[in-house]
Short mmCIF file of C-alpha atoms in Angstrom, two decimals:
data_model
loop_
_atom_site.label_atom_id
_atom_site.label_comp_id
_atom_site.label_asym_id
_atom_site.label_seq_id
_atom_site.Cartn_x
_atom_site.Cartn_y
_atom_site.Cartn_z
CA MET A 970 -13.56 155.85 145.04
CA ARG A 971 -11.52 156.64 147.14
CA MET A 972 -9.17 158.91 145.86
CA ARG A 973 -7.90 161.47 148.05
CA LEU A 974 -6.67 164.12 146.56
CA ARG A 975 -3.42 164.74 147.96
CA GLY A 976 -0.18 165.35 145.00
CA PHE A 977 0.46 165.77 141.54
CA VAL A 978 2.11 163.56 138.93
CA TYR A 979 3.04 165.23 135.89
CA PHE A 980 2.70 164.33 132.01
CA ASN A 981 3.60 165.49 129.15
CA MET A 982 1.45 167.34 126.40
CA ALA A 983 3.76 166.70 123.61
CA ALA A 984 3.35 162.53 124.45
CA LEU A 985 -0.51 162.63 123.86
CA ARG A 986 -1.64 162.51 120.30
CA PRO A 987 -3.40 165.22 118.34
CA SER A 988 -6.35 163.32 118.70
CA GLN A 989 -6.13 163.09 121.99
CA LEU A 990 -5.40 166.37 122.98
CA PHE A 991 -8.86 166.90 120.73
CA GLN A 992 -10.74 165.05 122.52
CA THR A 993 -9.24 165.92 125.63
CA CYS A 994 -10.30 169.33 125.29
CA LYS A 995 -13.83 168.57 123.94
CA ALA A 996 -14.79 166.47 126.29
CA HIS A 997 -13.93 169.13 129.63
CA LYS A 998 -15.16 172.51 128.86
CA THR A 999 -15.97 173.65 132.47
CA LEU A 1000 -13.33 176.26 134.12
CA LEU A 1001 -10.53 174.85 136.10
CA ARG A 1002 -11.78 174.52 138.98
CA ASN A 1003 -9.86 176.48 142.26
CA PHE A 1004 -6.75 176.46 140.06
CA SER A 1005 -5.90 179.61 141.63
CA ARG A 1006 -5.24 178.13 144.68
CA PHE A 1007 -2.12 176.18 143.62
CA ARG A 1008 0.86 178.19 145.57
CA GLY A 1009 4.16 175.69 144.58
CA LYS A 1010 5.42 173.39 142.23
CA ARG A 1011 5.27 170.22 142.51
CA SER A 1012 3.78 169.85 146.77
CA ALA A 1013 1.03 172.32 147.56
CA PRO A 1014 -1.81 170.72 148.26
CA LEU A 1015 -5.20 170.90 146.25
CA SER A 1016 -8.74 170.36 147.23
CA PHE A 1017 -9.72 168.82 144.15
CA VAL A 1018 -8.57 168.61 140.79
CA ALA A 1019 -9.93 170.39 137.40
CA THR A 1020 -10.95 168.26 134.83
CA GLY A 1021 -11.91 171.11 132.58
CA PHE A 1022 -10.57 172.93 129.96
CA THR A 1023 -12.01 176.04 127.94
CA THR A 1024 -10.25 179.11 126.58
CA ALA A 1025 -10.01 180.49 129.47
CA ALA A 1026 -8.75 177.59 130.94
CA PHE A 1027 -5.90 177.38 128.50
CA VAL A 1028 -5.21 180.94 129.51
CA SER A 1029 -5.04 180.27 133.17
CA PHE A 1030 -2.47 177.34 132.12
CA TYR A 1031 -0.37 179.09 130.60
CA GLN A 1032 0.00 182.05 132.92
CA TRP A 1033 0.63 179.47 135.68
CA GLN A 1034 2.74 177.75 133.50
CA LYS A 1035 5.17 180.94 132.64
CA LYS A 1036 5.52 181.52 136.21
CA TYR A 1037 6.30 178.50 137.53
CA LYS A 1038 8.71 177.15 134.36
CA THR A 1039 6.83 173.99 133.51
CA ARG A 1040 6.62 173.33 130.00
CA GLY A 1041 4.00 170.62 128.69
CA VAL A 1042 2.74 169.71 132.05
CA ILE A 1043 -1.12 169.31 133.80
CA PRO A 1044 -1.82 168.05 137.26
CA ILE A 1045 -3.55 164.88 136.98
CA LEU A 1046 -4.72 162.95 140.61
CA LEU A 1047 -3.11 159.75 141.64
CA ALA A 1048 -4.74 157.01 143.53
CA LYS A 1049 -3.60 157.21 147.70
CA GLU A 1050 -2.79 153.59 147.47
CA ASP A 1051 0.56 154.26 146.72
CA GLU A 1052 0.87 157.27 148.68
CA GLU A 1053 0.07 155.14 151.96
CA ALA A 1054 2.44 152.39 150.45
CA GLY A 1055 5.13 154.56 150.51
CA GLN A 1056 5.96 153.90 146.52
CA LYS A 1057 6.96 156.50 144.04
CA PRO A 1058 3.56 157.61 142.85
CA THR A 1059 3.09 156.18 139.26
CA PRO A 1060 0.59 157.85 136.43
CA ARG A 1061 -2.30 156.27 135.25
CA SER A 1062 -4.18 156.00 132.67
CA LEU A 1063 -7.49 157.95 133.19
CA THR A 1064 -10.88 156.31 131.35
CA TYR A 1065 -13.27 158.72 129.61
CA ARG A 1066 -15.63 157.29 132.68
CA GLU A 1067 -13.31 158.44 135.51
CA MET A 1068 -12.43 161.95 134.02
CA ARG A 1069 -16.45 161.88 133.58
CA PHE A 1070 -16.69 161.42 137.26
CA LEU A 1071 -14.75 163.50 138.31
CA GLN A 1072 -15.87 166.52 136.73
CA PHE A 1073 -19.53 166.13 137.48
CA ALA A 1074 -18.51 164.95 141.49
CA SER A 1075 -19.04 167.78 143.57
CA VAL A 1076 -18.80 166.58 146.95
CA GLN A 1077 -16.16 165.04 149.46
CA TYR A 1078 -16.44 163.37 152.92
CA ASN A 1079 -13.55 162.16 154.73
CA GLY A 1080 -10.96 162.53 152.06
CA GLN A 1081 -13.15 160.84 149.20
CA ILE A 1082 -15.34 162.33 146.08
CA TYR A 1083 -18.60 161.65 145.93
CA MET A 1084 -21.44 162.61 143.11
CA THR A 1085 -25.28 163.67 144.46
CA PRO A 1086 -28.09 162.36 142.91
CA GLN A 1087 -28.45 165.60 140.65
CA ASP A 1088 -25.01 164.90 139.34
CA PHE A 1089 -25.23 161.71 138.38
CA LEU A 1090 -27.97 162.88 136.27
CA GLU A 1091 -26.59 165.85 134.98
CA SER A 1092 -23.41 163.27 134.13
CA VAL A 1093 -25.45 161.00 132.03
CA THR A 1094 -27.62 163.94 130.05
CA GLU A 1095 -25.68 166.70 129.67
CA GLU A 1096 -21.66 167.73 127.72
CA VAL A 1097 -20.91 169.15 130.87
CA PRO A 1098 -21.44 170.37 134.42
CA ARG A 1099 -22.94 173.44 135.84
CA PRO A 1100 -20.60 175.90 136.94
CA ARG A 1101 -19.40 175.71 140.50
CA ILE A 1102 -16.26 176.44 142.60
CA GLY A 1103 -14.68 173.46 143.54
CA THR A 1104 -16.45 170.57 145.99
CA THR A 1105 -18.11 171.09 148.58
CA ASN A 1106 -16.99 169.37 151.75
CA LEU A 1107 -19.28 167.52 154.01
CA THR A 1108 -19.05 167.64 157.64
CA ASP A 1109 -20.46 164.33 159.44
CA LYS A 1110 -23.88 166.47 160.38
CA ASP A 1111 -23.97 167.06 156.79
CA MET A 1112 -23.67 163.54 155.54
CA GLU A 1113 -26.23 162.34 158.67
CA GLN A 1114 -28.51 165.32 157.55
CA CYS A 1115 -28.55 164.32 153.73
CA LEU A 1116 -28.77 160.74 154.82
CA LYS A 1117 -31.80 161.03 156.27
CA HIS A 1118 -33.47 162.04 153.06
CA THR A 1119 -33.53 158.75 151.53
CA PRO A 1120 -36.61 156.99 150.60
CA SER A 1121 -37.55 153.77 151.24
CA ARG A 1122 -38.08 150.81 148.66
CA ARG A 1123 -41.64 151.02 148.79
CA LYS A 1124 -41.42 154.88 147.91
CA GLY A 1125 -39.12 154.55 144.77
CA ASP A 1126 -40.33 155.80 141.80
CA ASN A 1127 -39.06 157.48 138.22
CA LYS A 1128 -38.19 160.72 139.91
CA LEU A 1129 -36.66 159.40 142.88
CA PHE A 1130 -33.05 160.61 141.73
CA ARG A 1131 -34.66 163.93 141.11
CA LYS A 1132 -36.94 164.34 144.36
CA LEU A 1133 -33.28 163.86 145.91
CA HIS A 1134 -31.03 166.22 144.49
CA ASP A 1135 -28.49 166.99 145.89
CA LYS A 1136 -29.39 165.60 149.42
CA GLY A 1137 -27.36 161.86 148.86
CA ILE A 1138 -24.16 160.37 147.75
CA ILE A 1139 -22.83 157.94 145.42
CA SER A 1140 -19.66 156.57 145.00
CA TYR A 1141 -17.59 155.66 141.85
CA THR A 1142 -18.39 152.12 142.26
CA GLU A 1143 -22.12 153.27 142.38
CA TYR A 1144 -21.63 155.67 139.13
CA LEU A 1145 -20.47 152.28 137.22
CA PHE A 1146 -23.27 150.24 138.45
CA LEU A 1147 -25.52 152.54 137.70
CA LEU A 1148 -24.44 153.29 134.26
CA CYS A 1149 -24.63 149.54 134.18
CA VAL A 1150 -28.13 149.42 134.89
CA LEU A 1151 -28.99 152.35 132.41
CA THR A 1152 -27.29 150.32 129.47
CA LYS A 1153 -28.40 146.28 129.99
CA PRO A 1154 -31.46 144.68 128.99
CA LYS A 1155 -34.16 143.09 132.32
CA SER A 1156 -32.30 139.53 131.04
CA GLY A 1157 -28.42 140.56 131.77
CA PHE A 1158 -29.79 141.39 135.21
CA ARG A 1159 -31.99 138.94 136.20
CA ILE A 1160 -28.40 136.25 135.17
CA ALA A 1161 -26.62 139.12 137.27
CA PHE A 1162 -29.09 138.67 140.19
CA ASN A 1163 -29.37 135.00 140.52
CA MET A 1164 -25.43 134.43 140.36
CA PHE A 1165 -25.39 135.89 143.86
CA ASP A 1166 -28.87 134.39 145.06
CA THR A 1167 -26.87 131.17 146.30
CA ASP A 1168 -29.45 129.65 147.97
CA GLY A 1169 -32.32 130.46 145.09
CA ASN A 1170 -34.52 131.97 147.43
CA GLN A 1171 -34.25 135.38 145.54
CA ILE A 1172 -33.38 137.13 148.20
CA VAL A 1173 -29.59 139.48 148.12
CA ASP A 1174 -28.48 141.09 151.43
CA LYS A 1175 -26.25 143.98 151.58
CA LYS A 1176 -23.11 142.40 151.71
CA ARG A 1177 -23.99 140.54 148.23
CA ILE A 1178 -24.96 143.54 146.46
CA LEU A 1179 -22.03 144.77 147.16
CA VAL A 1180 -20.55 141.81 145.30
CA LEU A 1181 -22.89 142.51 142.73
CA GLU A 1182 -21.60 146.27 142.28
CA GLY A 1183 -17.80 144.86 142.73
CA VAL A 1184 -18.54 142.47 139.33
CA PHE A 1185 -20.43 145.24 137.31
CA SER A 1186 -17.36 147.94 137.83
CA ASN A 1187 -14.98 145.46 136.97
CA GLN A 1188 -15.56 145.33 133.81
CA GLN A 1189 -13.36 148.75 133.69
CA GLN A 1190 -9.48 149.14 133.59
CA ASP A 1191 -6.42 149.98 135.04
CA THR A 1192 -7.37 152.91 137.31
CA ALA A 1193 -10.57 152.02 137.83
CA GLN A 1194 -9.84 148.39 138.87
CA ALA A 1195 -7.72 150.13 141.87
CA ILE A 1196 -9.99 151.87 143.18
CA THR A 1197 -12.82 148.80 143.20
CA ARG A 1198 -10.13 146.92 145.51
CA LYS A 1199 -10.36 149.20 147.66
CA ASN A 1200 -13.86 148.12 148.15
CA LEU A 1201 -12.40 144.91 150.49
CA GLU A 1202 -12.60 147.44 152.90
CA PRO A 1203 -15.32 148.92 155.05
CA ILE A 1204 -17.59 150.87 153.19
CA PRO A 1205 -19.44 153.74 154.34
CA ASP A 1206 -23.30 154.25 153.96
CA THR A 1207 -24.32 155.79 150.25
CA THR A 1208 -27.82 156.56 149.60
CA LEU A 1209 -28.28 153.38 147.02
CA LEU A 1210 -27.22 151.09 149.66
CA ILE A 1211 -29.73 152.88 152.31
CA HIS A 1212 -32.46 152.92 149.62
CA PHE A 1213 -31.50 149.13 149.61
CA PHE A 1214 -31.63 148.00 152.69
CA GLY A 1215 -32.43 150.29 155.30
CA PRO A 1216 -30.52 152.76 157.74
CA LYS A 1217 -29.25 149.88 159.76
CA GLY A 1218 -28.77 147.74 156.31
CA ASN A 1219 -30.32 144.63 157.56
CA ASP A 1220 -32.99 144.53 155.36
CA THR A 1221 -32.88 142.25 152.07
CA MET A 1222 -34.12 142.91 148.90
CA GLN A 1223 -36.05 140.80 146.31
CA TYR A 1224 -35.55 140.34 142.68
CA ASP A 1225 -38.57 142.26 141.54
CA ASP A 1226 -37.50 145.32 144.09
CA PHE A 1227 -34.26 144.78 142.02
CA SER A 1228 -36.06 145.48 138.55
CA ARG A 1229 -38.21 148.11 139.61
CA PHE A 1230 -34.97 150.47 140.66
CA MET A 1231 -33.72 149.45 137.16
CA GLU A 1232 -36.75 150.00 135.03
CA ASN A 1233 -37.26 153.56 136.97
CA LEU A 1234 -33.81 154.47 136.86
CA GLN A 1235 -33.93 153.68 133.17
CA ALA A 1236 -37.19 155.37 132.84
CA GLU A 1237 -36.00 158.96 134.61
CA VAL A 1238 -33.16 159.38 132.28
CA ILE A 1239 -34.87 158.23 129.22
CA GLU A 1240 -37.49 160.88 130.27
CA LEU A 1241 -34.64 163.80 130.99
CA GLU A 1242 -33.70 163.74 127.68
CA PHE A 1243 -37.02 163.68 125.84
CA MET A 1244 -38.16 166.38 127.91
CA GLU A 1245 -34.62 168.64 127.10
CA PHE A 1246 -36.08 168.50 123.65
CA SER A 1247 -39.71 168.59 124.11
CA LYS A 1248 -40.26 171.83 125.83
CA GLY A 1249 -43.17 170.90 127.39
CA LEU A 1250 -45.08 169.14 124.19
CA LYS A 1251 -45.96 165.54 123.50
CA THR A 1252 -43.47 165.23 121.13
CA ILE A 1253 -40.17 166.52 119.83
CA SER A 1254 -39.32 166.76 115.88
CA GLU A 1255 -37.32 164.14 113.80
CA GLU A 1256 -33.98 166.69 114.11
CA ASP A 1257 -34.27 166.51 117.80
CA PHE A 1258 -34.08 162.96 117.59
CA ALA A 1259 -31.22 162.77 115.25
CA ARG A 1260 -29.45 165.01 117.24
CA ILE A 1261 -30.46 163.00 120.94
CA LEU A 1262 -29.07 159.86 118.74
CA LEU A 1263 -25.67 161.12 117.82
CA ARG A 1264 -24.47 163.62 120.11
CA TYR A 1265 -22.89 160.83 122.41
CA THR A 1266 -20.90 159.31 119.59
CA MET A 1267 -17.29 160.11 118.34
CA LEU A 1268 -19.05 161.35 114.93
CA ASP A 1269 -17.67 164.56 113.82
CA LYS A 1270 -19.51 167.92 113.99
CA SER A 1271 -20.25 167.70 110.25
CA ASP A 1272 -21.13 164.38 110.17
CA VAL A 1273 -24.05 164.77 113.15
CA GLU A 1274 -25.14 168.33 111.42
CA ALA A 1275 -24.84 166.29 107.73
CA SER A 1276 -27.16 163.66 109.08
CA VAL A 1277 -29.61 166.75 111.04
CA GLU A 1278 -29.91 168.30 107.23
CA ARG A 1279 -31.07 164.85 105.57
CA VAL A 1280 -33.62 164.33 108.04
CA ARG A 1281 -34.82 167.95 107.43
CA SER A 1282 -34.74 167.46 103.58
CA ARG A 1283 -36.46 164.47 103.56
CA ILE A 1284 -39.09 164.76 105.72
CA PRO A 1285 -39.77 168.28 105.37
CA THR A 1286 -43.56 168.05 107.07
CA GLU A 1287 -42.59 167.37 111.07
CA LYS A 1288 -44.92 164.62 112.40
CA GLY A 1289 -43.01 164.39 115.75
CA ILE A 1290 -41.06 160.89 117.80
CA THR A 1291 -43.87 160.29 120.57
CA PHE A 1292 -42.32 159.78 124.16
CA GLU A 1293 -43.29 156.53 124.09
CA ASP A 1294 -41.81 155.65 120.83
CA PHE A 1295 -38.48 157.77 122.00
CA GLN A 1296 -38.43 155.18 125.44
CA GLN A 1297 -39.15 152.32 123.21
CA PHE A 1298 -36.21 153.07 120.72
CA CYS A 1299 -34.09 153.47 124.02
CA HIS A 1300 -35.02 150.03 125.07
CA PHE A 1301 -34.37 148.66 122.17
CA LEU A 1302 -30.76 149.93 122.49
CA ASN A 1303 -30.13 147.72 125.41
CA ASN A 1304 -30.64 144.66 123.56
CA LEU A 1305 -28.08 145.19 120.58
CA ASP A 1306 -26.24 142.27 121.18
CA ASP A 1307 -29.07 140.46 120.41
CA PHE A 1308 -29.81 143.20 117.41
CA THR A 1309 -26.57 142.13 116.14
CA ILE A 1310 -27.63 138.18 116.06
CA ALA A 1311 -30.77 138.74 114.87
CA MET A 1312 -29.09 141.36 111.78
CA LYS A 1313 -26.72 137.83 111.06
CA MET A 1314 -30.15 136.41 110.23
CA TYR A 1315 -31.16 138.48 107.60
CA THR A 1316 -28.30 139.78 105.02
CA TYR A 1317 -25.39 138.40 104.11
CA ALA A 1318 -22.00 138.95 102.88
CA ASP A 1319 -22.73 142.80 104.93
CA LYS A 1320 -25.32 143.84 102.71
CA SER A 1321 -27.26 146.83 103.79
CA VAL A 1322 -30.51 146.19 105.44
CA SER A 1323 -33.77 147.58 104.78
CA GLU A 1324 -37.05 148.94 106.58
CA GLU A 1325 -38.49 145.48 106.74
CA ASP A 1326 -35.50 143.56 107.54
CA PHE A 1327 -34.92 146.22 110.49
CA GLN A 1328 -38.34 145.97 111.43
CA ARG A 1329 -37.97 142.02 111.81
CA ALA A 1330 -35.07 142.13 113.78
CA VAL A 1331 -36.08 144.21 116.15
CA MET A 1332 -38.97 142.28 116.02
CA VAL A 1333 -36.73 139.06 117.20
CA CYS A 1334 -34.60 140.57 119.73
CA THR A 1335 -37.10 142.37 121.34
CA GLY A 1336 -40.57 141.22 120.67
CA GLN A 1337 -41.77 144.74 120.14
CA THR A 1338 -42.58 146.80 116.69
CA LEU A 1339 -41.79 149.94 116.27
CA SER A 1340 -43.59 152.81 114.38
CA THR A 1341 -43.13 153.03 111.19
CA HIS A 1342 -42.55 156.43 111.40
CA LEU A 1343 -39.47 155.75 114.17
CA VAL A 1344 -37.90 153.57 111.55
CA LYS A 1345 -38.41 155.48 108.99
CA THR A 1346 -36.61 158.45 110.57
CA VAL A 1347 -33.75 156.51 112.00
CA PHE A 1348 -33.10 155.23 107.92
CA GLN A 1349 -33.09 159.19 106.86
CA ILE A 1350 -30.18 159.46 109.26
CA PHE A 1351 -28.02 156.90 108.33
CA ASP A 1352 -29.18 156.58 105.02
CA SER A 1353 -26.44 158.47 103.51
CA ASP A 1354 -26.99 157.35 99.41
CA GLY A 1355 -31.30 157.86 99.99
CA ASP A 1356 -31.34 154.34 98.23
CA GLY A 1357 -33.70 153.13 101.06
CA HIS A 1358 -30.83 150.73 102.97
CA LEU A 1359 -28.28 151.30 105.61
CA SER A 1360 -25.58 149.91 107.21
CA HIS A 1361 -26.26 147.78 110.10
CA LYS A 1362 -22.27 147.18 110.84
CA GLU A 1363 -22.30 150.97 111.00
CA PHE A 1364 -25.48 151.85 112.44
CA ILE A 1365 -24.49 148.94 115.34
CA SER A 1366 -20.78 150.77 115.66
CA ILE A 1367 -22.40 153.98 116.40
CA MET A 1368 -25.28 152.68 118.58
CA LYS A 1369 -23.11 151.58 120.45
CA ASP A 1370 -21.39 154.75 121.53
CA ARG A 1371 -24.71 156.57 122.01
CA LEU A 1372 -26.45 153.56 124.45
CA HIS A 1373 -22.60 153.49 126.51
CA ARG A 1374 -22.34 157.86 125.89
CA GLY A 1375 -19.20 157.37 124.30
CA SER A 1376 -17.44 155.92 126.93
CA ARG A 1377 -16.78 153.23 124.88
CA VAL A 1378 -14.32 154.56 123.01
CA ARG A 1379 -13.04 157.06 124.69
CA ILE A 1380 -10.55 156.28 126.82
CA ILE A 1381 -7.44 159.20 127.41
CA SER A 1382 -3.77 157.94 127.96
CA LEU A 1383 -2.16 159.61 130.24
CA GLU A 1384 1.93 158.94 130.15
CA ILE A 1385 4.86 160.53 131.32
#
């Protein structure tokens, strides 16, 4: 992500609809980082920009606004390219993923913001980042020491990011790429990999993987596209590039290596989510399973609690959801597009579906069978009237929010 945090642009809070303002506040609960360092109205440089709003943040903002007599404005980021081109800075739409990246990224190097491996894991498993003040500026020596900890592909496993912790950097483009890794089935990555395997030898080099990352990141719009255009410039080594292609960048990677990395990353995130609720046990409760499924969706808190209460009342004797069942269900979610097609084979005129129809559709799109208890639990979460059926369209819509961790619908426009 090549954005230098040199200046401000202001947008009118009144221009935001109440729902947008609410989502802004809801999604960003961290304190305004380092906000007290601001000394001027428009030109004072900041080492970073805060993205969270809590009650304390609103108090800070109110006092700042009162002091400088600027009504209804909040500072946001500008892409550096406008500044360098000598153009008047223009406001950009800030997507949920961009806000998420800025909220969790904790380090800077040469004026660019990066995530650490731990930052990335937190961004996909936590609602808000751990408390910290600003971002850490890395020196050349820091970067050298940081990247020295990067293991080779042969040593990669499903604990790679946890082992690296804060010893590594992840760019914004790589962040988008990793999010795609988490949400795609293996078949989709095989197709993408083969597109860049131009000679059919099942080998990809560093140059080709950079193009592959660009394809995934170009799914984003507005500001993200402006960011990814910077890929045309020389790209500094990152943890992923060294992990894939070695310190000198001249190693090559086969599809099996790439596939193993994808599987390991998906397994690592799934395991972290499960461990958060299992607390060392081999199972999580059906209620916690419901909370995991619904916490990244746009459902109101009251709707989420109503679903949890249904599970509590309809499954009074806790049997628990095993890690294997949870992992299998997460893999099924990565095949939601195929599931949508399969459901059309079993339903007519948008009729609701039974547990048996649901199971058959899962088998068609994944080749696997979910446990009977898991399917029953899913139905208790979504079957509001208790007739033993659920609306597959509503289920798919909510689960797509879950799969994309809310970013599918949380796009907040910032405008003058």
